[in-house]
Short mmCIF file of C-alpha atoms in Angstrom, two decimals:
data_model
loop_
_atom_site.label_atom_id
_atom_site.label_comp_id
_atom_site.label_asym_id
_atom_site.label_seq_id
_atom_site.Cartn_x
_atom_site.Cartn_y
_atom_site.Cartn_z
CA MET A 1 25.38 -12.30 -21.39
CA ASP A 2 24.49 -15.49 -23.23
CA GLU A 3 23.77 -18.64 -21.26
CA PRO A 4 26.58 -21.22 -21.09
CA ARG A 5 26.51 -23.79 -23.86
CA THR A 6 26.93 -26.99 -21.88
CA PRO A 7 26.99 -30.31 -23.73
CA GLN A 8 23.54 -31.07 -22.37
CA ALA A 9 22.16 -27.80 -23.74
CA ARG A 10 23.28 -28.75 -27.24
CA ARG A 11 21.53 -32.10 -27.28
CA TRP A 12 18.28 -32.15 -29.25
CA TRP A 13 16.36 -33.99 -26.55
CA HIS A 14 17.25 -31.55 -23.79
CA LEU A 15 14.26 -29.92 -22.08
CA ASP A 16 14.79 -26.72 -20.20
CA PRO A 17 13.90 -27.42 -16.52
CA GLY A 18 12.06 -24.14 -16.03
CA GLY A 19 10.19 -24.51 -19.30
CA ALA A 20 9.19 -28.12 -18.56
CA ALA A 21 7.99 -27.28 -15.05
CA LEU A 22 5.84 -24.31 -16.07
CA GLY A 23 4.67 -26.12 -19.21
CA LEU A 24 3.41 -28.96 -17.00
CA VAL A 25 1.54 -26.47 -14.80
CA PHE A 26 -0.13 -24.95 -17.88
CA ALA A 27 -0.96 -28.42 -19.19
CA ILE A 28 -2.65 -29.44 -15.93
CA LEU A 29 -4.64 -26.21 -15.91
CA SER A 30 -5.83 -26.98 -19.45
CA VAL A 31 -7.45 -30.28 -18.40
CA THR A 32 -9.36 -28.87 -15.43
CA PRO A 33 -13.18 -29.05 -15.77
CA SER A 34 -15.14 -26.48 -17.73
CA LEU A 35 -18.76 -26.28 -18.88
CA LEU A 36 -18.79 -29.15 -21.38
CA PRO A 37 -16.87 -32.33 -22.18
CA ARG A 38 -14.15 -32.15 -24.80
CA PRO A 39 -13.25 -34.89 -27.28
CA ALA A 40 -10.00 -36.57 -26.32
CA ALA A 41 -8.19 -35.50 -29.50
CA ALA A 42 -9.27 -31.88 -29.03
CA GLN A 43 -8.13 -32.01 -25.40
CA GLY A 44 -4.78 -33.38 -26.51
CA ALA A 45 -4.29 -30.48 -28.92
CA ILE A 46 -5.34 -27.91 -26.32
CA THR A 47 -2.99 -29.41 -23.72
CA ALA A 48 -0.08 -29.48 -26.16
CA LEU A 49 -0.60 -25.81 -27.01
CA SER A 50 -0.88 -25.01 -23.30
CA PHE A 51 2.34 -26.87 -22.56
CA GLY A 52 4.05 -25.03 -25.39
CA ALA A 53 2.96 -21.63 -24.06
CA GLY A 54 4.04 -22.53 -20.52
CA TYR A 55 7.33 -23.92 -21.77
CA LEU A 56 8.17 -20.69 -23.61
CA ILE A 57 7.40 -18.55 -20.56
CA GLY A 58 9.26 -20.98 -18.29
CA VAL A 59 12.38 -20.87 -20.48
CA LEU A 60 12.48 -17.09 -20.25
CA LEU A 61 11.93 -17.11 -16.48
CA TRP A 62 14.55 -19.86 -15.92
CA ARG A 63 17.06 -17.95 -18.02
CA TRP A 64 16.47 -14.86 -15.91
CA LEU A 65 16.83 -16.84 -12.67
CA ARG A 66 20.06 -18.45 -13.80
CA ARG A 67 21.61 -15.03 -14.24
CA LEU A 68 21.21 -14.61 -10.49
CA ILE A 69 22.92 -17.91 -9.65
CA ARG A 70 26.68 -18.43 -9.54
CA PRO A 71 27.91 -20.33 -12.63
CA GLU A 72 29.20 -23.28 -10.57
CA GLN A 73 25.66 -23.79 -9.19
CA GLN A 74 23.94 -23.87 -12.59
CA ARG A 75 24.73 -27.47 -13.53
CA LEU A 76 21.91 -29.90 -12.94
CA GLY A 77 24.21 -32.85 -12.34
CA GLY A 78 25.39 -35.89 -14.26
CA ARG A 79 23.71 -38.76 -16.08
CA ALA A 80 21.75 -39.89 -13.01
CA ALA A 81 20.19 -36.48 -12.63
CA TRP A 82 19.08 -36.46 -16.26
CA ILE A 83 17.63 -39.97 -15.95
CA ALA A 84 15.66 -38.84 -12.90
CA TYR A 85 14.55 -35.76 -14.80
CA GLY A 86 13.33 -37.88 -17.73
CA ALA A 87 11.51 -40.28 -15.41
CA ALA A 88 9.80 -37.35 -13.74
CA MET A 89 8.58 -36.11 -17.13
CA VAL A 90 7.18 -39.54 -18.04
CA ALA A 91 5.41 -39.72 -14.67
CA SER A 92 4.04 -36.22 -15.21
CA ILE A 93 2.57 -37.19 -18.58
CA ALA A 94 0.92 -40.23 -16.98
CA LEU A 95 -0.50 -38.00 -14.24
CA LEU A 96 -1.73 -35.53 -16.83
CA SER A 97 -3.50 -38.29 -18.78
CA GLY A 98 -5.19 -39.58 -15.63
CA LEU A 99 -6.35 -36.13 -14.59
CA SER A 100 -7.74 -35.50 -18.06
CA LEU A 101 -9.85 -38.66 -17.91
CA HIS A 102 -10.99 -38.03 -14.31
CA TRP A 103 -12.09 -34.45 -14.85
CA GLN A 104 -13.68 -35.10 -18.24
CA ASN A 105 -15.80 -37.86 -16.72
CA ASP A 106 -16.84 -35.46 -13.97
CA VAL A 107 -18.18 -33.07 -16.62
CA ARG A 108 -19.73 -35.86 -18.69
CA ARG A 109 -21.76 -37.06 -15.71
CA MET A 110 -23.12 -33.55 -15.20
CA VAL A 111 -24.46 -33.33 -18.77
CA GLU A 112 -25.89 -36.85 -18.89
CA MET A 113 -23.24 -38.38 -21.14
CA PRO A 114 -21.65 -41.82 -20.63
CA GLU A 115 -18.23 -41.83 -19.01
CA ALA A 116 -15.15 -42.14 -21.20
CA ASP A 117 -12.89 -45.18 -20.84
CA SER A 118 -9.18 -45.81 -21.28
CA THR A 119 -9.42 -45.16 -25.01
CA HIS A 120 -9.79 -41.48 -24.05
CA VAL A 121 -6.26 -41.59 -22.63
CA GLY A 122 -4.92 -43.23 -25.80
CA ALA A 123 -6.53 -40.66 -28.08
CA PHE A 124 -5.36 -37.86 -25.79
CA LEU A 125 -1.74 -39.03 -25.88
CA ALA A 126 -1.87 -39.74 -29.62
CA VAL A 127 -2.40 -36.02 -30.22
CA PHE A 128 -0.67 -34.49 -27.20
CA VAL A 129 2.73 -36.17 -27.56
CA PRO A 130 3.38 -35.63 -31.31
CA LEU A 131 2.06 -32.07 -31.27
CA THR A 132 4.17 -31.23 -28.21
CA VAL A 133 7.26 -32.61 -29.96
CA VAL A 134 6.50 -30.51 -33.05
CA LEU A 135 6.03 -27.36 -30.97
CA LEU A 136 9.27 -28.00 -29.08
CA ALA A 137 11.10 -28.60 -32.34
CA ILE A 138 9.80 -25.31 -33.74
CA GLY A 139 10.85 -23.52 -30.58
CA LYS A 140 14.34 -25.04 -30.68
CA GLY A 141 14.63 -24.12 -34.35
CA VAL A 142 13.77 -20.50 -33.60
CA ARG A 143 16.24 -20.49 -30.71
CA ARG A 144 19.02 -21.87 -32.94
CA LEU A 145 18.25 -19.24 -35.58
CA SER A 146 18.45 -16.52 -32.96
CA ARG A 147 21.83 -17.79 -31.74
CA ARG A 148 23.27 -17.83 -35.24
CA LEU A 149 22.05 -14.31 -35.90
CA ARG A 150 23.58 -13.12 -32.62
CA GLY A 151 26.88 -14.46 -33.85
CA ARG A 152 26.74 -12.11 -36.83
CA PHE A 153 24.76 -9.12 -35.58
CA SER A 154 24.15 -7.22 -32.38
CA PRO A 155 21.62 -8.79 -29.94
CA LEU A 156 19.07 -6.06 -30.77
CA ILE A 157 19.23 -6.60 -34.54
CA ALA A 158 19.24 -10.37 -34.10
CA GLY A 159 16.12 -10.15 -31.91
CA VAL A 160 14.31 -7.90 -34.37
CA VAL A 161 15.14 -10.14 -37.33
CA THR A 162 14.11 -13.32 -35.48
CA THR A 163 10.84 -11.77 -34.28
CA SER A 164 10.08 -10.50 -37.80
CA ILE A 165 10.66 -13.91 -39.33
CA VAL A 166 8.49 -15.68 -36.75
CA ALA A 167 5.73 -13.08 -37.03
CA GLY A 168 5.82 -13.22 -40.82
CA VAL A 169 5.53 -16.99 -40.87
CA ALA A 170 2.69 -16.86 -38.31
CA LEU A 171 0.80 -14.21 -40.26
CA ALA A 172 1.26 -16.08 -43.52
CA GLY A 173 0.07 -19.27 -41.87
CA GLY A 174 -2.94 -17.51 -40.38
CA ALA A 175 -3.85 -15.91 -43.68
CA GLY A 176 -3.48 -19.24 -45.41
CA ALA A 177 -5.69 -20.95 -42.83
CA LEU A 178 -8.40 -18.29 -43.23
CA ALA A 179 -8.21 -18.67 -47.00
CA VAL A 180 -8.69 -22.43 -46.62
CA VAL A 181 -11.66 -21.85 -44.29
CA ASP A 182 -13.20 -19.42 -46.78
CA SER A 183 -12.70 -21.89 -49.63
CA ILE A 184 -14.26 -24.74 -47.64
CA PHE A 185 -17.36 -22.84 -46.59
CA SER A 186 -17.78 -21.19 -49.96
CA GLY A 187 -17.88 -24.67 -51.47
CA LEU A 188 -20.32 -25.90 -48.82
CA ASN A 189 -22.59 -22.94 -49.48
CA SER A 190 -22.89 -23.81 -53.15
CA GLY A 191 -23.96 -27.38 -52.49
CA VAL A 192 -27.50 -28.69 -52.01
CA SER A 193 -28.40 -31.47 -49.57
CA ALA A 194 -29.42 -34.74 -51.15
CA GLU A 195 -32.53 -34.82 -48.93
CA VAL A 196 -34.15 -31.71 -50.44
CA THR A 197 -35.42 -30.87 -53.91
CA GLU A 198 -36.49 -27.69 -55.62
CA PRO A 199 -39.94 -26.80 -54.24
CA GLY A 200 -43.01 -27.24 -56.38
CA SER A 201 -45.16 -25.18 -54.04
CA ALA A 202 -45.99 -21.54 -54.69
CA HIS A 203 -45.73 -21.04 -50.92
CA ARG A 204 -41.94 -21.33 -51.04
CA SER A 205 -39.20 -19.13 -52.42
CA ALA A 206 -37.75 -20.66 -55.60
CA GLY A 207 -41.17 -22.25 -56.23
CA PRO A 208 -43.52 -21.48 -59.13
CA ASP A 209 -43.66 -17.73 -59.99
CA SER A 210 -40.92 -16.92 -57.45
CA ALA A 211 -38.39 -14.25 -58.40
CA ILE A 212 -35.73 -16.08 -56.40
CA ALA A 213 -33.71 -18.77 -58.18
CA TRP A 214 -33.16 -22.12 -56.48
CA GLU A 215 -29.43 -21.98 -57.24
CA SER A 216 -29.11 -18.61 -55.44
CA LEU A 217 -30.33 -19.82 -52.04
CA GLY A 218 -27.12 -21.44 -50.83
CA HIS A 219 -26.84 -24.71 -48.95
CA HIS A 220 -28.77 -23.73 -45.83
CA GLY A 221 -31.31 -21.67 -47.73
CA SER A 222 -32.21 -24.62 -49.93
CA ASP A 223 -32.45 -26.82 -46.84
CA PHE A 224 -34.90 -24.36 -45.29
CA VAL A 225 -37.02 -23.77 -48.38
CA GLY A 226 -37.00 -27.42 -49.47
CA GLY A 227 -37.55 -28.87 -46.01
CA GLY A 228 -40.15 -28.81 -43.26
CA PRO A 229 -43.52 -30.52 -42.82
CA SER A 230 -46.19 -30.37 -45.51
CA ALA A 231 -49.84 -29.61 -44.80
CA ALA A 232 -50.63 -33.33 -45.09
CA ARG A 233 -47.91 -34.22 -42.62
CA ILE A 234 -49.11 -31.58 -40.15
CA GLU A 235 -52.68 -32.86 -40.39
CA ALA A 236 -51.54 -36.42 -39.76
CA VAL A 237 -49.64 -35.40 -36.64
CA THR A 238 -52.01 -32.85 -35.12
CA GLY A 239 -55.40 -34.01 -36.34
CA LEU A 240 -56.19 -30.42 -37.41
CA ALA A 241 -56.94 -29.10 -40.87
CA ALA A 242 -53.67 -27.56 -42.03
CA ARG A 243 -52.37 -25.07 -44.59
CA GLU A 244 -49.11 -25.26 -46.51
CA PRO A 245 -46.56 -23.32 -44.44
CA ILE A 246 -44.93 -20.35 -46.13
CA ARG A 247 -41.14 -20.19 -46.18
CA VAL A 248 -39.40 -17.21 -47.73
CA TYR A 249 -35.62 -16.90 -48.02
CA ALA A 250 -33.09 -14.88 -50.02
CA GLY A 251 -29.53 -16.17 -50.35
CA LEU A 252 -26.33 -14.22 -50.83
CA GLU A 253 -26.53 -14.86 -54.56
CA SER A 254 -30.18 -13.85 -54.77
CA ALA A 255 -29.30 -10.13 -54.68
CA PRO A 256 -26.08 -8.14 -54.16
CA THR A 257 -26.93 -6.22 -50.94
CA ASP A 258 -28.87 -6.62 -47.71
CA ALA A 259 -31.36 -4.00 -48.86
CA ALA A 260 -31.93 -5.73 -52.19
CA ARG A 261 -32.32 -9.11 -50.48
CA ALA A 262 -34.81 -7.60 -48.01
CA ASP A 263 -36.81 -6.20 -50.93
CA LEU A 264 -36.89 -9.67 -52.49
CA VAL A 265 -38.08 -11.20 -49.24
CA LEU A 266 -40.82 -8.58 -48.90
CA ALA A 267 -41.98 -9.21 -52.46
CA GLU A 268 -42.03 -12.94 -51.74
CA LEU A 269 -44.13 -12.37 -48.63
CA GLU A 270 -46.63 -10.44 -50.73
CA ARG A 271 -46.63 -13.07 -53.48
CA THR A 272 -47.20 -15.98 -51.13
CA GLY A 273 -49.94 -14.26 -49.09
CA ALA A 274 -47.86 -14.25 -45.92
CA PHE A 275 -49.63 -11.19 -44.50
CA ASP A 276 -52.86 -13.17 -44.44
CA ARG A 277 -51.42 -15.85 -42.15
CA SER A 278 -51.87 -16.01 -38.38
CA ILE A 279 -48.15 -15.93 -37.56
CA LEU A 280 -45.35 -14.09 -39.36
CA VAL A 281 -41.82 -14.74 -38.04
CA VAL A 282 -38.86 -12.61 -39.06
CA ALA A 283 -35.89 -14.89 -38.42
CA THR A 284 -32.20 -14.01 -38.37
CA THR A 285 -29.93 -16.84 -39.46
CA THR A 286 -26.67 -17.98 -37.91
CA GLY A 287 -23.41 -16.97 -39.58
CA SER A 288 -23.64 -19.41 -42.47
CA GLY A 289 -27.30 -18.77 -43.21
CA TRP A 290 -28.68 -21.68 -41.17
CA LEU A 291 -32.08 -21.88 -39.48
CA GLU A 292 -32.51 -24.71 -36.98
CA PRO A 293 -35.07 -27.25 -38.34
CA GLN A 294 -36.36 -28.17 -34.89
CA THR A 295 -37.42 -24.61 -34.18
CA VAL A 296 -38.99 -23.65 -37.49
CA ASP A 297 -40.74 -27.00 -37.91
CA ALA A 298 -42.14 -26.86 -34.37
CA LEU A 299 -43.82 -23.53 -35.07
CA GLU A 300 -45.49 -24.90 -38.21
CA TYR A 301 -46.80 -27.97 -36.40
CA LEU A 302 -48.17 -25.90 -33.51
CA HIS A 303 -50.09 -23.53 -35.78
CA ALA A 304 -51.27 -26.11 -38.32
CA GLY A 305 -49.20 -24.49 -41.06
CA ASP A 306 -50.94 -21.13 -40.76
CA THR A 307 -47.51 -19.51 -40.62
CA ALA A 308 -44.96 -17.58 -42.66
CA ILE A 309 -41.25 -17.52 -41.84
CA ALA A 310 -39.01 -14.97 -43.57
CA SER A 311 -35.23 -14.84 -43.50
CA MET A 312 -32.17 -14.01 -45.57
CA GLN A 313 -28.48 -14.87 -45.69
CA TYR A 314 -25.74 -12.38 -44.81
CA SER A 315 -22.71 -14.71 -44.91
CA TYR A 316 -21.67 -18.24 -45.73
CA MET A 317 -18.99 -18.38 -43.03
CA PRO A 318 -19.46 -20.08 -39.65
CA SER A 319 -20.72 -17.92 -36.80
CA TRP A 320 -17.35 -17.63 -35.03
CA TYR A 321 -15.79 -16.25 -38.22
CA SER A 322 -18.62 -13.78 -38.81
CA PHE A 323 -18.50 -12.68 -35.18
CA LEU A 324 -14.72 -12.10 -35.23
CA PHE A 325 -14.22 -10.60 -38.68
CA ASP A 326 -17.58 -9.08 -39.61
CA PRO A 327 -19.57 -8.55 -36.39
CA ASP A 328 -21.80 -5.92 -37.97
CA ALA A 329 -23.08 -8.29 -40.66
CA PRO A 330 -25.83 -10.03 -38.63
CA VAL A 331 -26.87 -6.74 -37.04
CA HIS A 332 -27.21 -4.87 -40.34
CA ALA A 333 -28.98 -7.76 -42.04
CA ALA A 334 -31.42 -8.25 -39.15
CA ARG A 335 -32.29 -4.55 -38.99
CA THR A 336 -32.70 -4.23 -42.74
CA LEU A 337 -35.05 -7.19 -43.02
CA PHE A 338 -37.09 -6.52 -39.90
CA ASP A 339 -37.56 -2.82 -40.71
CA ALA A 340 -38.75 -3.66 -44.24
CA VAL A 341 -41.26 -6.24 -42.99
CA TYR A 342 -42.36 -4.08 -40.07
CA GLU A 343 -43.06 -1.08 -42.30
CA ARG A 344 -45.36 -3.13 -44.55
CA TRP A 345 -46.96 -4.98 -41.61
CA SER A 346 -47.72 -1.75 -39.73
CA GLN A 347 -49.71 -0.47 -42.72
CA LEU A 348 -52.24 -3.27 -42.30
CA PRO A 349 -55.32 -2.87 -40.08
CA ALA A 350 -54.45 -3.78 -36.49
CA ASP A 351 -57.28 -6.32 -36.35
CA ASP A 352 -56.40 -7.92 -39.69
CA ARG A 353 -52.72 -8.66 -39.72
CA PRO A 354 -50.57 -11.59 -38.57
CA MET A 355 -48.88 -11.87 -35.21
CA LEU A 356 -45.38 -10.45 -35.87
CA VAL A 357 -42.61 -12.35 -34.06
CA SER A 358 -38.84 -11.86 -33.94
CA TYR A 359 -36.65 -14.97 -33.70
CA GLY A 360 -32.96 -15.79 -33.70
CA LEU A 361 -30.61 -18.56 -32.56
CA SER A 362 -27.04 -17.91 -31.40
CA LEU A 363 -25.51 -15.27 -33.70
CA GLY A 364 -28.99 -14.91 -35.15
CA ALA A 365 -30.25 -14.03 -31.67
CA HIS A 366 -27.52 -11.38 -31.48
CA GLY A 367 -28.69 -9.87 -34.76
CA SER A 368 -32.39 -10.04 -33.89
CA GLN A 369 -31.89 -8.36 -30.51
CA ALA A 370 -29.84 -5.57 -32.08
CA VAL A 371 -32.92 -4.48 -34.03
CA PHE A 372 -34.42 -3.11 -30.83
CA ALA A 373 -33.30 -0.33 -28.49
CA ASP A 374 -34.61 -2.01 -25.34
CA LEU A 375 -37.26 -4.38 -24.01
CA ALA A 376 -40.00 -1.77 -24.42
CA ASP A 377 -39.06 -1.42 -28.10
CA VAL A 378 -39.30 -5.20 -28.60
CA ARG A 379 -42.78 -5.23 -27.08
CA THR A 380 -43.88 -2.13 -29.01
CA ARG A 381 -42.84 -3.32 -32.46
CA THR A 382 -43.58 -7.04 -32.19
CA ASP A 383 -46.24 -9.37 -30.86
CA GLY A 384 -43.58 -11.53 -29.26
CA ALA A 385 -39.95 -12.59 -29.49
CA LEU A 386 -37.96 -15.79 -29.01
CA PHE A 387 -34.20 -15.47 -28.56
CA VAL A 388 -32.35 -18.78 -28.27
CA GLY A 389 -28.83 -19.15 -26.87
CA SER A 390 -28.07 -15.44 -26.85
CA PRO A 391 -24.38 -14.53 -27.21
CA ASN A 392 -22.79 -12.76 -24.27
CA GLY A 393 -22.10 -9.61 -26.26
CA SER A 394 -25.75 -8.84 -27.10
CA GLU A 395 -26.50 -5.48 -25.47
CA LEU A 396 -30.20 -6.15 -24.90
CA TRP A 397 -29.44 -9.45 -23.16
CA ARG A 398 -26.68 -7.91 -21.05
CA GLY A 399 -28.91 -5.07 -19.89
CA LEU A 400 -31.74 -7.40 -18.90
CA GLN A 401 -29.36 -9.76 -17.10
CA ALA A 402 -27.85 -6.89 -15.13
CA ALA A 403 -31.29 -5.67 -14.08
CA ARG A 404 -32.53 -9.06 -12.85
CA ASP A 405 -34.32 -9.35 -9.52
CA ALA A 406 -32.10 -9.82 -6.49
CA GLY A 407 -31.48 -13.45 -5.64
CA SER A 408 -32.25 -14.85 -9.09
CA PRO A 409 -29.34 -16.75 -10.65
CA ALA A 410 -27.52 -15.48 -13.71
CA TRP A 411 -28.25 -18.64 -15.70
CA GLN A 412 -32.01 -18.36 -15.06
CA PRO A 413 -32.76 -14.76 -14.10
CA VAL A 414 -36.09 -13.27 -13.10
CA LEU A 415 -36.89 -9.69 -14.04
CA ASP A 416 -39.82 -7.88 -12.48
CA GLY A 417 -41.30 -11.18 -11.36
CA GLY A 418 -41.52 -12.40 -14.98
CA ARG A 419 -44.06 -9.79 -16.03
CA GLU A 420 -42.69 -9.05 -19.52
CA VAL A 421 -39.66 -11.23 -20.21
CA ARG A 422 -38.68 -14.69 -19.02
CA TRP A 423 -35.78 -17.14 -19.24
CA ILE A 424 -36.25 -20.90 -19.32
CA SER A 425 -34.00 -23.90 -19.76
CA ARG A 426 -36.65 -26.62 -19.62
CA PRO A 427 -40.44 -26.56 -19.97
CA GLY A 428 -42.07 -25.35 -16.76
CA ASP A 429 -39.04 -23.50 -15.40
CA ASP A 430 -41.11 -20.33 -15.03
CA SER A 431 -44.26 -21.93 -13.60
CA ASP A 432 -43.88 -20.44 -10.13
CA LEU A 433 -43.03 -16.82 -11.03
CA PRO A 434 -45.08 -14.29 -9.02
CA GLN A 435 -46.26 -12.00 -11.83
CA PRO A 436 -48.65 -12.94 -14.67
CA TRP A 437 -46.88 -12.94 -18.03
CA GLN A 438 -48.24 -10.06 -20.06
CA LYS A 439 -48.38 -9.94 -23.84
CA PRO A 440 -46.41 -9.31 -25.98
CA ARG A 441 -44.13 -11.93 -24.47
CA VAL A 442 -40.34 -12.01 -24.80
CA LEU A 443 -38.66 -15.34 -24.04
CA TYR A 444 -35.01 -16.35 -23.78
CA LEU A 445 -33.95 -19.99 -23.92
CA GLN A 446 -30.79 -20.25 -21.82
CA HIS A 447 -28.73 -23.11 -20.37
CA ALA A 448 -26.26 -22.90 -17.51
CA THR A 449 -23.75 -24.82 -19.65
CA ASP A 450 -24.09 -22.81 -22.88
CA ALA A 451 -20.65 -21.38 -23.60
CA VAL A 452 -22.07 -19.09 -26.31
CA THR A 453 -23.95 -17.23 -23.59
CA TRP A 454 -21.17 -17.08 -20.99
CA LEU A 455 -18.10 -16.37 -23.10
CA GLY A 456 -17.22 -12.68 -22.83
CA PRO A 457 -13.99 -10.69 -22.49
CA ARG A 458 -14.40 -10.19 -18.73
CA LEU A 459 -14.27 -13.94 -18.20
CA PHE A 460 -10.52 -13.80 -18.86
CA TRP A 461 -9.79 -11.52 -15.89
CA GLN A 462 -12.87 -11.52 -13.66
CA SER A 463 -14.67 -14.36 -11.90
CA PRO A 464 -18.26 -14.58 -13.20
CA ASP A 465 -21.29 -14.67 -10.94
CA TRP A 466 -22.59 -17.81 -12.70
CA LEU A 467 -19.77 -19.78 -11.05
CA GLU A 468 -20.64 -18.61 -7.53
CA PRO A 469 -21.98 -21.47 -5.34
CA ASP A 470 -25.45 -19.92 -5.01
CA GLN A 471 -25.60 -19.00 -8.73
CA ARG A 472 -24.20 -22.17 -10.32
CA GLY A 473 -26.51 -24.27 -12.49
CA ALA A 474 -27.21 -27.85 -11.47
CA ASP A 475 -25.33 -29.23 -14.52
CA VAL A 476 -22.17 -27.17 -14.00
CA SER A 477 -19.42 -29.30 -12.46
CA PRO A 478 -18.72 -28.50 -8.79
CA SER A 479 -15.04 -29.00 -9.65
CA MET A 480 -15.01 -26.11 -12.12
CA ARG A 481 -13.14 -23.13 -10.72
CA TRP A 482 -12.44 -19.77 -12.26
CA ILE A 483 -8.79 -19.41 -13.25
CA PRO A 484 -7.61 -16.15 -14.85
CA VAL A 485 -7.19 -16.49 -18.62
CA VAL A 486 -7.56 -20.30 -18.43
CA THR A 487 -11.32 -20.30 -17.88
CA GLY A 488 -11.84 -17.89 -20.75
CA LEU A 489 -9.86 -20.13 -23.09
CA GLN A 490 -11.69 -23.24 -21.86
CA VAL A 491 -15.11 -21.70 -22.44
CA LEU A 492 -13.93 -20.57 -25.89
CA VAL A 493 -13.24 -24.23 -26.68
CA ASP A 494 -16.59 -25.20 -25.15
CA MET A 495 -18.28 -22.77 -27.52
CA MET A 496 -16.83 -24.66 -30.48
CA LEU A 497 -18.08 -28.00 -29.11
CA GLY A 498 -21.19 -26.86 -27.29
CA ASP A 499 -23.75 -28.75 -29.35
CA GLN A 500 -22.22 -32.20 -28.87
CA VAL A 501 -24.25 -32.87 -25.72
CA PRO A 502 -27.80 -34.08 -25.07
CA ALA A 503 -30.77 -31.73 -24.93
CA HIS A 504 -31.07 -29.65 -21.75
CA HIS A 505 -27.38 -28.76 -21.93
CA GLY A 506 -24.90 -26.66 -23.87
CA HIS A 507 -26.21 -24.97 -27.01
CA ASN A 508 -28.85 -27.63 -27.68
CA PHE A 509 -32.42 -26.33 -27.18
CA GLY A 510 -34.41 -28.53 -29.55
CA ASN A 511 -36.38 -30.25 -26.81
CA VAL A 512 -37.77 -27.03 -25.35
CA VAL A 513 -38.73 -25.10 -28.50
CA PRO A 514 -42.32 -26.46 -28.79
CA SER A 515 -43.11 -25.20 -25.28
CA ALA A 516 -41.26 -21.97 -25.99
CA TRP A 517 -43.28 -21.21 -29.11
CA ARG A 518 -46.48 -22.12 -27.33
CA GLN A 519 -45.74 -19.62 -24.57
CA VAL A 520 -44.89 -16.80 -26.97
CA THR A 521 -47.40 -17.41 -29.79
CA GLY A 522 -50.00 -19.85 -28.45
CA ASP A 523 -51.06 -22.59 -30.85
CA ALA A 524 -53.89 -23.58 -33.18
CA GLY A 525 -55.82 -25.43 -30.48
CA LEU A 526 -53.78 -28.62 -30.10
CA ASP A 527 -54.97 -30.94 -27.39
CA ALA A 528 -52.53 -32.57 -24.98
CA ALA A 529 -52.11 -35.69 -27.10
CA ALA A 530 -51.42 -33.72 -30.28
CA PHE A 531 -48.89 -31.50 -28.51
CA ALA A 532 -47.18 -34.58 -27.10
CA ARG A 533 -46.88 -36.01 -30.63
CA VAL A 534 -45.32 -32.77 -31.87
CA GLN A 535 -42.94 -32.73 -28.91
CA ALA A 536 -41.87 -36.33 -29.61
CA ILE A 537 -41.24 -35.58 -33.29
CA ILE A 538 -39.14 -32.51 -32.54
CA GLU A 539 -37.14 -34.30 -29.84
CA ASP A 540 -36.40 -37.09 -32.30
CA TYR A 541 -34.58 -34.74 -34.68
CA ALA A 542 -30.82 -35.15 -34.80
CA PRO A 543 -28.97 -32.67 -32.56
CA ILE A 544 -28.30 -29.30 -34.14
CA LYS A 545 -25.52 -29.46 -36.68
CA SER A 546 -23.00 -27.21 -35.10
CA THR A 547 -22.48 -24.14 -33.00
CA LEU A 548 -20.16 -23.10 -35.82
CA GLU A 549 -23.07 -22.73 -38.26
#
């Protein structure tokens, strides 16, 4: 039986009481603290979507409840009741705005960011209110369509037709949005930064005698090949005689397949004399082909340029897109490149070949880890590995985390006393581990507030150990509580915004990479003053561009 059509129900401004109440509950849950601060506009959008979801569920529940109540008891009252209802909604929005500011400042203090002021509330409301109105209008439009269809067809057919229309529009909108995303990032990939120029050094891909064209490298490939410190710059900073660092990269347009790109990279390593260097790093890029400048530059400073770094592009889309729609891409690319380099490297005399190191950041860390069956395989086929901000779904990382020594926290685990693999967040974190660190060394850089590391499917239905009082990192808000579904969605948002915080937090590891490389690979003999100069230079880099890279 259809609900009564009272005059109030036909007015455009009418809000269903059940929908409004549950929508407000969902909205409040959406502003509770999570790992990282959220920009006010983003929080406004999230809260509006949360209110919309709660409102829809609340409408359905209220409709079901009203079927159990006698018709004469269903009326909410006259004009005074509606005025009180409206006032309560205005007060609720004010409360919501205040809670958003209070809890966001709680998180901001934990990650060493200045507190937000009243402008946060203004920006929050500027997005929350209009978007909520739009969502309510869409919902009322769908409801009106359903009513009209029920007047012409049976309830079943009307429901099927309404659902089909809504689903079709949603799918078309989603497909259109993905097409726009693809177009945007395809265009970005074809551009070259104004700060870099085509290399004139034979030690770089796209340089003299290189088989790889400059135009084929893509945006991030050209940044990598055209950037970094020169030998002269390294000498000025470290005081050591330096060599020109070798950087080899194949873009998506350099060759049509992963195998062909790996062959190009191998040929470039041979051409540039990379196998005669002290350090050879096989690096897996993030989703869009990006390699973090802080990390690659730090290695070259530490080893006075006696290095070669090899990588190749497998996508131009941001990491979240690659992870959702083509999760095998980084794995296949990483395995193809590493296996090609490893086969050639293993043919060289053991006492006359470079130190072979595996490296990856974020989705690149996921790909790099997937090359190896287990920790023993990493240490058998490399001379060291550095995995930065590992995603939660990486099997190697998950296995090592699960096997950690009793009593060690999830955000900074200890395995076998630190004998073969270690996790650090800041330099010196592992200084008091009981076991000597044997070579080859495997090192994870991991922060307690890095959403990339902690976002996994179980977070939506199971409380994680990293939120337990004795496991919680010092920069995780004490006010953060696990809430089914809500926490998973919050950490998903944190993952998108995780690099907008200072070093030591989130997905920002630039300050610790010099120490990390030094622990895994050693250095060229830098004294304390030279290392401090390198550290200062790397820390002065702008924060990493985006977790979405």
